[in-house]
Amino acid sequence: MLITITLAAFSLFAQINVMTQGGPLDSTTTVVYQAVQTGYGQQQTGYASAISLVFFVLVLAVSLIQRFLTREKD
């Protein structure tokens, strides 16, 4: 459950966009918010896609670790 909540916190966008727009000095910026702001706001699509790829690798690694730790033992 902790891993699922952590991944959900990384992918917040709507709440941050509506309430703080990244907060004072980018203190509430998440990975997804940064990717969207970079891609649409700054028109740097290559950098935004690199951020998205790193986020994908992070989610994949956490998912594989969770799958390894919760597998059934023979």
XYZ file of C-alpha atoms in Angstrom:
74
model
C 0.000 0.000 0.000
C 2.875 2.360 0.779
C 4.364 1.874 -2.683
C 1.036 2.574 -4.378
C 0.534 5.777 -2.389
C 4.077 6.913 -3.171
C 3.579 6.378 -6.912
C 0.275 8.247 -6.775
C 1.991 11.175 -5.054
C 4.611 11.328 -7.810
C 1.942 11.571 -10.476
C -0.169 14.398 -9.043
C -0.954 17.104 -11.542
C -4.441 18.580 -11.247
C -4.277 19.430 -7.550
C -0.898 21.118 -7.885
C -1.901 23.003 -11.016
C -5.087 24.364 -9.435
C -3.811 25.173 -5.957
C -0.170 26.242 -6.161
C 1.140 26.128 -9.769
C 4.280 24.467 -8.401
C 4.364 26.375 -5.160
C 6.825 28.867 -3.847
C 10.241 28.129 -5.355
C 8.958 24.868 -6.938
C 8.468 23.244 -3.534
C 5.307 21.358 -4.580
C 6.372 20.355 -8.085
C 6.035 16.658 -8.971
C 7.547 14.717 -11.848
C 4.377 14.745 -13.943
C 3.719 18.437 -13.261
C 7.279 19.269 -14.309
C 6.927 17.239 -17.517
C 3.678 18.958 -18.487
C 4.992 22.431 -17.674
C 8.145 21.782 -19.670
C 6.302 20.323 -22.650
C 3.402 22.734 -22.912
C 4.520 25.821 -21.012
C 8.117 26.068 -22.225
C 7.641 24.215 -25.548
C 10.583 21.881 -24.844
C 9.051 18.621 -25.944
C 12.315 16.678 -26.030
C 13.131 17.514 -22.428
C 9.531 16.774 -21.392
C 9.650 13.363 -23.051
C 12.934 12.610 -21.278
C 11.300 13.481 -17.944
C 8.385 11.177 -18.825
C 10.760 8.362 -19.738
C 12.587 8.676 -16.412
C 9.223 8.621 -14.628
C 8.268 5.462 -16.546
C 11.529 3.757 -15.543
C 10.977 4.766 -11.915
C 7.437 3.347 -11.889
C 8.617 0.178 -13.648
C 11.420 -0.364 -11.129
C 9.129 0.146 -8.145
C 6.525 -2.183 -9.658
C 9.102 -4.918 -10.276
C 10.430 -4.592 -6.729
C 6.886 -4.796 -5.371
C 6.167 -7.857 -7.521
C 9.385 -9.523 -6.318
C 8.658 -8.831 -2.657
C 5.030 -9.996 -2.778
C 5.501 -13.173 -4.836
C 4.344 -16.473 -3.445
C 7.035 -18.608 -1.918
C 7.148 -22.268 -2.947
